[in-house]
Coordinates of C-alpha atoms in Angstrom, one line a residue:
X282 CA -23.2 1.3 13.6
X283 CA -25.4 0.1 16.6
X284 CA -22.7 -2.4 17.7
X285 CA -20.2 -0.1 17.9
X286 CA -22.4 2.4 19.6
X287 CA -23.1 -0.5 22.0
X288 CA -19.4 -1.6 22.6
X289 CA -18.3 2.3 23.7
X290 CA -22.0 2.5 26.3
X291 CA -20.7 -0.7 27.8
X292 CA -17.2 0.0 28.1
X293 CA -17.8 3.4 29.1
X294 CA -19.8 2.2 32.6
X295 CA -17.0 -0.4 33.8
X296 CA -13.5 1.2 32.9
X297 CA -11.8 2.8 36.3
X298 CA -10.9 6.2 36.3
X299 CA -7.8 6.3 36.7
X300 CA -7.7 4.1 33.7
X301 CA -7.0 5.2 30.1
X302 CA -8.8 3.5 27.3
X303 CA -9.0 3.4 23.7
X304 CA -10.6 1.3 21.4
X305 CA -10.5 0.5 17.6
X306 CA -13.4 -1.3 15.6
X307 CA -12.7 -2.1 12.1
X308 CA -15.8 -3.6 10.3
X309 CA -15.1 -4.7 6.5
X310 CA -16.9 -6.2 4.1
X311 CA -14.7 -8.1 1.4
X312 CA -15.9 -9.2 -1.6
X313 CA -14.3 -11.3 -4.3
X314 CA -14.4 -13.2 -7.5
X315 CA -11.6 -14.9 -8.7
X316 CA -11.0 -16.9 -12.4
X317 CA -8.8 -19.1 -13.7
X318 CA -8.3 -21.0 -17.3
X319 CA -10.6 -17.4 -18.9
X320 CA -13.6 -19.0 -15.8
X321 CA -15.0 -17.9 -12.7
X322 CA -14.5 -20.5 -10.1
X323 CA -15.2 -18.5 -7.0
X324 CA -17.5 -15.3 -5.6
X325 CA -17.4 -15.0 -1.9
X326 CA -18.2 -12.1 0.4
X327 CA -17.2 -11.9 4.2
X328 CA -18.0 -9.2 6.7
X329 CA -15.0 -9.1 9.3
X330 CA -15.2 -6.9 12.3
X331 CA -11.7 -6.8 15.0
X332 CA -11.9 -5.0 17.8
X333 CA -8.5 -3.8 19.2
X334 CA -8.1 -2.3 22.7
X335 CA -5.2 -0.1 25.1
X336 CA -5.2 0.4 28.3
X337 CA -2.6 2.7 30.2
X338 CA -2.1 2.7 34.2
X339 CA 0.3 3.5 37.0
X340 CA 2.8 4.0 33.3
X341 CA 2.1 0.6 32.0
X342 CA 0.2 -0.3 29.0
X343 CA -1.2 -3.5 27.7
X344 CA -3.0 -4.1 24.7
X345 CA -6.0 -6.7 23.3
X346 CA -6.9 -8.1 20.1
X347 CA -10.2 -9.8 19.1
X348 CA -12.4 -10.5 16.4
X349 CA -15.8 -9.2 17.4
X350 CA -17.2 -12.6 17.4
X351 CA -15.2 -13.8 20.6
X352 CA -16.3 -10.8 22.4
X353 CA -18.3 -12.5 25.1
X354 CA -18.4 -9.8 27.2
X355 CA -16.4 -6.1 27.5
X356 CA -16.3 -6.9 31.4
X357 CA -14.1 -10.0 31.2
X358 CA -11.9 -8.2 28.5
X359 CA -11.5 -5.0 30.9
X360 CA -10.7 -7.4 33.9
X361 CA -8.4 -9.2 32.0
X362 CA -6.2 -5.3 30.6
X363 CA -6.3 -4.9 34.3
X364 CA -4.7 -7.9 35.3
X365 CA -2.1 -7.7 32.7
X366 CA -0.9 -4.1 33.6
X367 CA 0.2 -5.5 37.0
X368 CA 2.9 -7.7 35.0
X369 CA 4.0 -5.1 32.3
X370 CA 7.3 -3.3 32.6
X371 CA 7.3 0.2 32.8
X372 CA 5.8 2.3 29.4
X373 CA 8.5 5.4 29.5
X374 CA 7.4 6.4 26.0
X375 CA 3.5 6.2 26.7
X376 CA 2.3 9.1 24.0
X377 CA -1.0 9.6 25.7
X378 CA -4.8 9.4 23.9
X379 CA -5.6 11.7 21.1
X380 CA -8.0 14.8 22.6
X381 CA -11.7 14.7 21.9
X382 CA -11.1 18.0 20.1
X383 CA -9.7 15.8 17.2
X384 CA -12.5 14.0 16.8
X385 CA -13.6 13.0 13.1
X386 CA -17.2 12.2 12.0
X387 CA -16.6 10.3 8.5
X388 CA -19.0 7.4 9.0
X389 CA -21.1 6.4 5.7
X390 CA -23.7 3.9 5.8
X391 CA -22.8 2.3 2.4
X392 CA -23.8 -1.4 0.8
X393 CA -21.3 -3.8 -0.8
X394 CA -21.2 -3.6 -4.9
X395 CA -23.1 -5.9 -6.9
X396 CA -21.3 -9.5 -7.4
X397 CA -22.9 -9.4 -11.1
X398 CA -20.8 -6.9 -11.6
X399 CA -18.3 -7.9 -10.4
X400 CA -18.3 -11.1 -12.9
X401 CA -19.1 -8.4 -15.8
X402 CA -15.9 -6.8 -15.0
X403 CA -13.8 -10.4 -15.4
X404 CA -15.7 -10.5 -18.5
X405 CA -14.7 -7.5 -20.2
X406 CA -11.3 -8.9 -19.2
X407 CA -11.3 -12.1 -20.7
X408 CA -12.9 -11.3 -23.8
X409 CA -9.6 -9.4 -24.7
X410 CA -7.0 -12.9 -24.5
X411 CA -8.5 -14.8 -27.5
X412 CA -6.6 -17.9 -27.4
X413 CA -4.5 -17.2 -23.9
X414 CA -5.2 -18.4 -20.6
X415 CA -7.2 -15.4 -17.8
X416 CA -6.7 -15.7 -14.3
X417 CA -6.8 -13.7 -11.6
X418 CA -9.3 -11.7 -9.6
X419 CA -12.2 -8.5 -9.3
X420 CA -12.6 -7.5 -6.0
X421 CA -14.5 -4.5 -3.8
X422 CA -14.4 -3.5 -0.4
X423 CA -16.1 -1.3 2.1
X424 CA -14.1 -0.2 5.3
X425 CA -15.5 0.8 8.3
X426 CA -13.6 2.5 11.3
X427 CA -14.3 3.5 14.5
X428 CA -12.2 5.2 17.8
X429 CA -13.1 5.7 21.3
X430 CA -11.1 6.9 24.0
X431 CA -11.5 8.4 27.5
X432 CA -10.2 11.1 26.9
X433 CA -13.5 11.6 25.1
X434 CA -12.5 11.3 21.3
X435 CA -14.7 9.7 18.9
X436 CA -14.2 9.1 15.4
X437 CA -15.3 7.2 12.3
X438 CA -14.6 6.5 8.7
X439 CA -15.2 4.7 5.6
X440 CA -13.4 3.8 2.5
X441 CA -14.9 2.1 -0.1
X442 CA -12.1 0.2 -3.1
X443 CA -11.9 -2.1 -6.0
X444 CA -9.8 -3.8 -7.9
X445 CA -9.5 -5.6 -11.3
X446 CA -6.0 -8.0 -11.2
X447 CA -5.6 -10.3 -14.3
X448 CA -2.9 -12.1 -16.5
X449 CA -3.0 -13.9 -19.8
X450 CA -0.4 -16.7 -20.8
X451 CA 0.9 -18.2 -23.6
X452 CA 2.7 -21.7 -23.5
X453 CA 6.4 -19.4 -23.5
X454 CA 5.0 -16.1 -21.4
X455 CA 2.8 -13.8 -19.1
X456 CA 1.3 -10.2 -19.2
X457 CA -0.1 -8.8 -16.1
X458 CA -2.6 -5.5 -15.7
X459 CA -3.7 -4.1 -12.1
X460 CA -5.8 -1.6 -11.8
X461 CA -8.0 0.6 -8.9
X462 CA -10.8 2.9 -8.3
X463 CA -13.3 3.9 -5.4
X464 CA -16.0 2.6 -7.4
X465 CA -15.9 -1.0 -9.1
X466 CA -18.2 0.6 -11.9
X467 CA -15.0 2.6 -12.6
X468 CA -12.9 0.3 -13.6
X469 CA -12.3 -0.9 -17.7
X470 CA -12.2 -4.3 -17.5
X471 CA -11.6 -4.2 -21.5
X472 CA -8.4 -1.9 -21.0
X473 CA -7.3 -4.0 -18.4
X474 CA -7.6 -7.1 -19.8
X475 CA -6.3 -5.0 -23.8
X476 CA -2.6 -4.1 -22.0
X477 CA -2.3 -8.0 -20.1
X478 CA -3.0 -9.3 -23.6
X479 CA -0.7 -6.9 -25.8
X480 CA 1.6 -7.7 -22.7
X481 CA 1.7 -11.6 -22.9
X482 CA 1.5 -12.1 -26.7
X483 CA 4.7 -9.5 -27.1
X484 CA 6.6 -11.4 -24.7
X485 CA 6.6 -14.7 -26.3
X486 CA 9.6 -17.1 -26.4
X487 CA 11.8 -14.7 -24.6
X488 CA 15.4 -14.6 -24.9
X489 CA 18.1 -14.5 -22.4
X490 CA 20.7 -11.4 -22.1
X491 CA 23.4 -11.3 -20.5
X492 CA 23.4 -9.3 -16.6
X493 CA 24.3 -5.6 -15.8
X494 CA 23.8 -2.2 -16.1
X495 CA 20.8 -1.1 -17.8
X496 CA 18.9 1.5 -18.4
X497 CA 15.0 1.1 -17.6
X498 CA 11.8 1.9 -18.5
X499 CA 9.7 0.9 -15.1
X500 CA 6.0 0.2 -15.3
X501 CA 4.0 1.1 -12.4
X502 CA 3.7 -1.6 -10.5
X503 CA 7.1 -1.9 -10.5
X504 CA 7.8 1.7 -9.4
X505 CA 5.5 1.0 -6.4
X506 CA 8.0 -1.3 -5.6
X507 CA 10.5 0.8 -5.3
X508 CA 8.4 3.4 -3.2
X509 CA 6.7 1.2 -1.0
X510 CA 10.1 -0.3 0.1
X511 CA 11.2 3.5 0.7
X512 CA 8.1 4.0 2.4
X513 CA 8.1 0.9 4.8
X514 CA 11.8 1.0 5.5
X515 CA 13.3 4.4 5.1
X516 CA 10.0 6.9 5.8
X517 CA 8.5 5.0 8.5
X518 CA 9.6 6.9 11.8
X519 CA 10.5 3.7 13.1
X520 CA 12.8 2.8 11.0
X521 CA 14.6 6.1 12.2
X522 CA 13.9 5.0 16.0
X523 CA 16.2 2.0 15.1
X524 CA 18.5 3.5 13.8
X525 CA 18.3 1.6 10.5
X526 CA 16.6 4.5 8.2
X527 CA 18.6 6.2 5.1
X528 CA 16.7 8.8 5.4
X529 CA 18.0 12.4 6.0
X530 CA 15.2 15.3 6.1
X531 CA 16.0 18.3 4.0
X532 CA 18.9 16.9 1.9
X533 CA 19.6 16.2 -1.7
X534 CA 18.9 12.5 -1.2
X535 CA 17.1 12.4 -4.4
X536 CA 16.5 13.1 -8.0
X537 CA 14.7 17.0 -8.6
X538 CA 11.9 15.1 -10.7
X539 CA 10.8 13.1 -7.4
X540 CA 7.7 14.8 -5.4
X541 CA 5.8 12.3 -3.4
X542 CA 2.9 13.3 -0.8
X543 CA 0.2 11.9 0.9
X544 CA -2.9 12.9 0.4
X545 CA -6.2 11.4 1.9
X546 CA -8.1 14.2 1.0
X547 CA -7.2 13.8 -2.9
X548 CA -10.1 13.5 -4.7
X549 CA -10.7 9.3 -5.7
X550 CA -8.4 7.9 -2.5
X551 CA -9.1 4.8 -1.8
X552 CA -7.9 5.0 2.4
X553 CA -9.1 6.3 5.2
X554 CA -9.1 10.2 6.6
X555 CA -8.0 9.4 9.9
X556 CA -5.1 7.1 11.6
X557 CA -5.5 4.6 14.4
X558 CA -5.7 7.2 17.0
X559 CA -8.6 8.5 15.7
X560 CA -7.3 11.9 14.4
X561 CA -8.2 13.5 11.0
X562 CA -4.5 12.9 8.5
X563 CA -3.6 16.0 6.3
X564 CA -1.7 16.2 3.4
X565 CA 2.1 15.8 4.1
X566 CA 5.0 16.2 2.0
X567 CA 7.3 13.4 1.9
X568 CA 9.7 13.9 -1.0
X569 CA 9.9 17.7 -2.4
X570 CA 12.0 18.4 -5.3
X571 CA 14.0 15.4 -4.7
X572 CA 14.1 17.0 -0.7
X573 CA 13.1 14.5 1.6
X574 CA 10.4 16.6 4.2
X575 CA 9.1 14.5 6.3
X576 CA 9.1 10.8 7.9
X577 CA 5.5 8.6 8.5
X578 CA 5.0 9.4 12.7
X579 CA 2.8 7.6 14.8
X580 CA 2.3 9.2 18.4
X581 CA 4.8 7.5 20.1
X582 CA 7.6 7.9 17.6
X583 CA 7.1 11.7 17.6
X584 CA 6.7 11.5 21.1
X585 CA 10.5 9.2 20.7
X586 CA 12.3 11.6 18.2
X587 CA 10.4 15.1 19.6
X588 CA 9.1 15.9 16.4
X589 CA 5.8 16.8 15.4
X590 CA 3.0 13.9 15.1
X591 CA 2.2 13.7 11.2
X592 CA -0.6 11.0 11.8
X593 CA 0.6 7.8 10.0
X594 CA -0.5 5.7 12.7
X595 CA -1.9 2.3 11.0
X596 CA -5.2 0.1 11.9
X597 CA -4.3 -3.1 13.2
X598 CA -0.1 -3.1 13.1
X599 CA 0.6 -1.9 16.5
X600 CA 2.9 0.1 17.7
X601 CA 5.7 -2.3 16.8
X602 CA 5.8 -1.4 12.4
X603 CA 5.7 2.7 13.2
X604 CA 3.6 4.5 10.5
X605 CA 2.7 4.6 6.7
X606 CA 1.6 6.2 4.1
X607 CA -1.4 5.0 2.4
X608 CA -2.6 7.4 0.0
X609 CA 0.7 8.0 -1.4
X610 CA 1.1 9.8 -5.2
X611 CA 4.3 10.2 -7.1
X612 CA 3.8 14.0 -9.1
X613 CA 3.6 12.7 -12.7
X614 CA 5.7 14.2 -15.5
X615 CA 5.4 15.3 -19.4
X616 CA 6.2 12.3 -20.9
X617 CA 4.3 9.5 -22.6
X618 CA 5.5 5.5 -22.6
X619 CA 6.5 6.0 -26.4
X620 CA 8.4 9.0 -25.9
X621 CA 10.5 7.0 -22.9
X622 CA 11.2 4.4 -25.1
X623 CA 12.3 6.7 -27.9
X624 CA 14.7 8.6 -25.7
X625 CA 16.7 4.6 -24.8
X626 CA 19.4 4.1 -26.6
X627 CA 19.8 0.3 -25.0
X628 CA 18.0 -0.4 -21.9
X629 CA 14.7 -2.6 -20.4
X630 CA 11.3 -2.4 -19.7
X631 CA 9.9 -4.0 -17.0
X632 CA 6.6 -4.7 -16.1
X633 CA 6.7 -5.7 -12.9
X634 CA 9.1 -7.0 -10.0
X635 CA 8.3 -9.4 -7.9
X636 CA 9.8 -11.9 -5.0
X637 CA 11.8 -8.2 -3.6
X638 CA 13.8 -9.0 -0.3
X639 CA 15.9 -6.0 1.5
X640 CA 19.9 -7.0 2.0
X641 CA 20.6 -3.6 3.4
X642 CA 18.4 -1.1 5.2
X643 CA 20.9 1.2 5.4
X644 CA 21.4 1.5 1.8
X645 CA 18.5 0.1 0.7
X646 CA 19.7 -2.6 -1.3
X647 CA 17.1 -4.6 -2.3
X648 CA 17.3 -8.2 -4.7
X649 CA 14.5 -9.4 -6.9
X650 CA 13.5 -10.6 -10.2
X651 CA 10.9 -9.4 -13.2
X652 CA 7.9 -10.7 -14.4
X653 CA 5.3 -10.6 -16.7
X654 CA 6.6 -8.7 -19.2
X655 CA 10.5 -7.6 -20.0
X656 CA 11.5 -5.9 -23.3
X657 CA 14.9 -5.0 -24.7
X658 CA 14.8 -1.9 -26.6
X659 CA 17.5 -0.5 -28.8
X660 CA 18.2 2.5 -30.6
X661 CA 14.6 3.5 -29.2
X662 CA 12.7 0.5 -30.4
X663 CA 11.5 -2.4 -28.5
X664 CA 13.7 -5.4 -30.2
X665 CA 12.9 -8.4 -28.4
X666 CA 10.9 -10.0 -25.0
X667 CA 13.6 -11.3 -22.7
X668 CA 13.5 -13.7 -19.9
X669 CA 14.3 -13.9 -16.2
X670 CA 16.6 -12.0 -14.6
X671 CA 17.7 -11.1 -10.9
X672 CA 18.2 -7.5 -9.8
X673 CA 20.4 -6.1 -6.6
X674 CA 20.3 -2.7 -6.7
X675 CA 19.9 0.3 -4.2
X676 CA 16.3 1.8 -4.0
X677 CA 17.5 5.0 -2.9
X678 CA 20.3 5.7 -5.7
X679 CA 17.6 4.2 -8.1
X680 CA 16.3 7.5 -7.7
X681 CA 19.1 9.4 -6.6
X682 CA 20.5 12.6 -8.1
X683 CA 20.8 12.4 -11.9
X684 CA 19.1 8.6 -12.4
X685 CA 16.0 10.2 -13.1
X686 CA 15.7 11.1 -16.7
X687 CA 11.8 10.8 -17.1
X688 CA 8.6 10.9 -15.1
X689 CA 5.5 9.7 -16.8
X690 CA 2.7 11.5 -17.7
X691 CA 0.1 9.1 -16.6
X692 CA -1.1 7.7 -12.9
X693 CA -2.8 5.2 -12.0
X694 CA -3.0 2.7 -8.7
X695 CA -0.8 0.5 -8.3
X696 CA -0.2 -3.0 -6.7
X697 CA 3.0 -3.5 -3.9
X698 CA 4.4 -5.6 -1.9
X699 CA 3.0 -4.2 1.0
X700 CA -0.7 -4.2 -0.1
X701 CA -3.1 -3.1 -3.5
X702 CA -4.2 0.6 -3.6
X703 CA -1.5 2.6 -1.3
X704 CA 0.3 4.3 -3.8
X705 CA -0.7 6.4 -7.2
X706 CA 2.1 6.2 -9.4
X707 CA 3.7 6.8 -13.0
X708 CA 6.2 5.1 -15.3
X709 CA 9.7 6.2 -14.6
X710 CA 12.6 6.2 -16.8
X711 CA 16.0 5.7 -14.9
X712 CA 19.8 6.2 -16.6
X713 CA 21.1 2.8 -14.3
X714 CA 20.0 -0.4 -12.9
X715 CA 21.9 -3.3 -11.8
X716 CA 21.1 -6.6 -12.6
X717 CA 23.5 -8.8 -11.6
X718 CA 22.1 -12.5 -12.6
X719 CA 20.3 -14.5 -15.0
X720 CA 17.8 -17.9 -15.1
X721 CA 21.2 -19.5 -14.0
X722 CA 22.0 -17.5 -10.9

């Protein structure tokens, strides 16, 4: 892009050299169309560029954040780094600039998707609630990234995404249906909108049962829950830097049917080939066998804990949240949703969770409630829809050793707390979960 091509000529004339620099452009173009009451009511599109910017001197760093729009002039932003370093403390753990010999060429010169479509897609999806309410959302995206540092790395990416999100309700429930693809074409808006339906009209005038330990059936969104929370607060080198991570490479921690990696290089992710350094990711192995393998490191938390950078630094967090993920997939299984519901004797599916707050890091204890569709099934048969209920349960023995007694066989992208098209997962069938209140409490 010319304006990025611009930003690193200018920048390149006026930083001192005995200064280190890097920047970060992120240019995204974010297009949406949201419904409500089975309508569109809104199709808006907004190009969004942020520049963010280090600078490292004399073993003090400072760093800059602004929306390309404000940038006046690269002079008066370098003037003000410099004036800032004076008045930082000391930088003991600076990790230095990734080397030009890590430079990544991933640029693609690619237009936003068609809005018509778009509205096609919503469409599809409310054609399949008959009587129920639609609401909800279609949206694409098209990513652009860009580093530059002194050290003379420079890289760029794109990642294009899109996403159908919809729910149908009745005057007694709600059934939800996410779904994601690189390509809006991609998406079925008719099977979308076919499992929200079957979804909401199933779950009608739900019933209340009492609290406790259940067997569950987990839909994916709701197993993205699970993981993300691992991810964020148990993977994420930080979180080992605090002192507050669970975490223990190369143990048991987990059940044999659990094999997560990250793969950028998968064919159909949605996120980008390199981190905020600018360096090209790789597959890692995060959970092997049930084996934790390896934590999310950033440059300065490998540079922290002396281990080896796996290059999960993220665009626009800071050095502050550590690294993530973000083309995460859980290895599927042999087994089809029937077939888990056949093999519970008295348990619960759930949809989704929602409203998840951590108690304990440590442990990963985690409270929350379901939504959008909860079953009881008995003797292998789903009996009746049932109603609120609050969960306190530990992610980490949720799929600890022997809690695991089915992996589904199908993936598919899957919404989380911590953002829409980070992880690729299955259902998952698990021997215990605690629910420990009702609507009451």
């Amino acid at each position: 892009m010319k304006i990025w091509e611009n930003l690193v000529e200018d920048t390149e004339k006026i930083v001192p050299s005995d200064v280190q620099c890097e920047i970060k452009m992120i240019n995204s173009t974010e297009s949406l169309t949201r419904f409500a009451n089975s309508h569109i009511h809104q199709n808006v599109e907004e190009e969004i560029t942020d520049v963010y910017l280090t600078f490292h001197s004399g073993g003090k760093t400072t760093n800059l954040n602004l929306n390309i729009t404000s940038l006046r002039s690269i002079d008066e932003v370098v003037k003000k780094a410099l004036s800032e370093l004076a008045n930082n403390p000391k930088d003991s753990n600076w990790p230095g600039l990734a080397s030009k010999e890590k430079s990544f060429d991933g640029y693609k010169s690619i237009s936003p998707e068609n809005p018509d479509l778009r509205a096609q897609k919503v469409k599809d999806f409310i054609d399949q609630g008959k009587s129920f309410n639609g609401a909800g959302y279609c949206s694409s995206n098209v990513s652009n990234v860009f580093v530059w540092n002194t050290d003379g790395l420079n890289s760029s990416d794109t990642a294009t995404s899109a996403f159908l999100d919809g729910i149908f309700r009745s005057e007694t429930s709600s059934g939800s249906s996410h779904i994601g693809h690189k390509i809006l074409e991609n998406i079925d808006g008719k099977k979308v909108g076919q499992e929200a339906y079957s979804i909401a009209k199933d779950s009608q005038n739900p019933q209340d049962i009492d609290p406790g330990i259940y067997e569950v059936i987990l839909g994916p969104d709701a197993v993205s829950t699970i993981l993300v929370f691992l991810a964020v607060y148990g993977f994420n080198a930080k979180s080992k830097v605090d002192g507050t991570s669970p975490i223990e490479i190369n143990s048991e921690q987990f059940d044999k049917k659990i094999t997560l990696f990250d793969d950028p290089h998968k064919e159909g992710a949605l996120n980008f080939k390199i981190d905020a350094s600018g360096s090209p990711k790789r597959k890692t192995e995060i959970i092997s066998n049930g084996v934790p393998k390896s934590y999310f490191h950033t440059r300065r938390t490998s540079t922290e804990l002396k281990e080896t950078n796996t290059f999960h630094e993220m665009f626009g967090w800071g050095d502050s949240f550590g690294g993530l993920g973000t083309n995460l997939y859980l290895q599927p299984g042999d087994i089809t949703k029937d077939e888990m519901i056949s093999n519970v004797k008295k348990g619960i599916y759930i949809n989704e969770f929602w409203y998840c707050r951590v108690l304990d890091p440590i442990t990963q204890v985690v409270t929350g409630l379901n939504r959008n569709g909860s079953y009881l099934i008995e003797n292998g048969k789903i009996t009746k829809p049932v109603g609120r209920l609050r969960f306190t349960q530990s992610f980490m023995s949720s799929l600890g050793q022997g809690n695991v007694l089915g992996v589904g066989s199908e993936n598919r992208f899957a919404d989380s707390e911590f953002g829409e098209g980070i992880l690729n997962v299955p259902m998952l069938h698990l021997k215990e979960f605690n629910f420990t209140g009702g609507v009451s409490g």
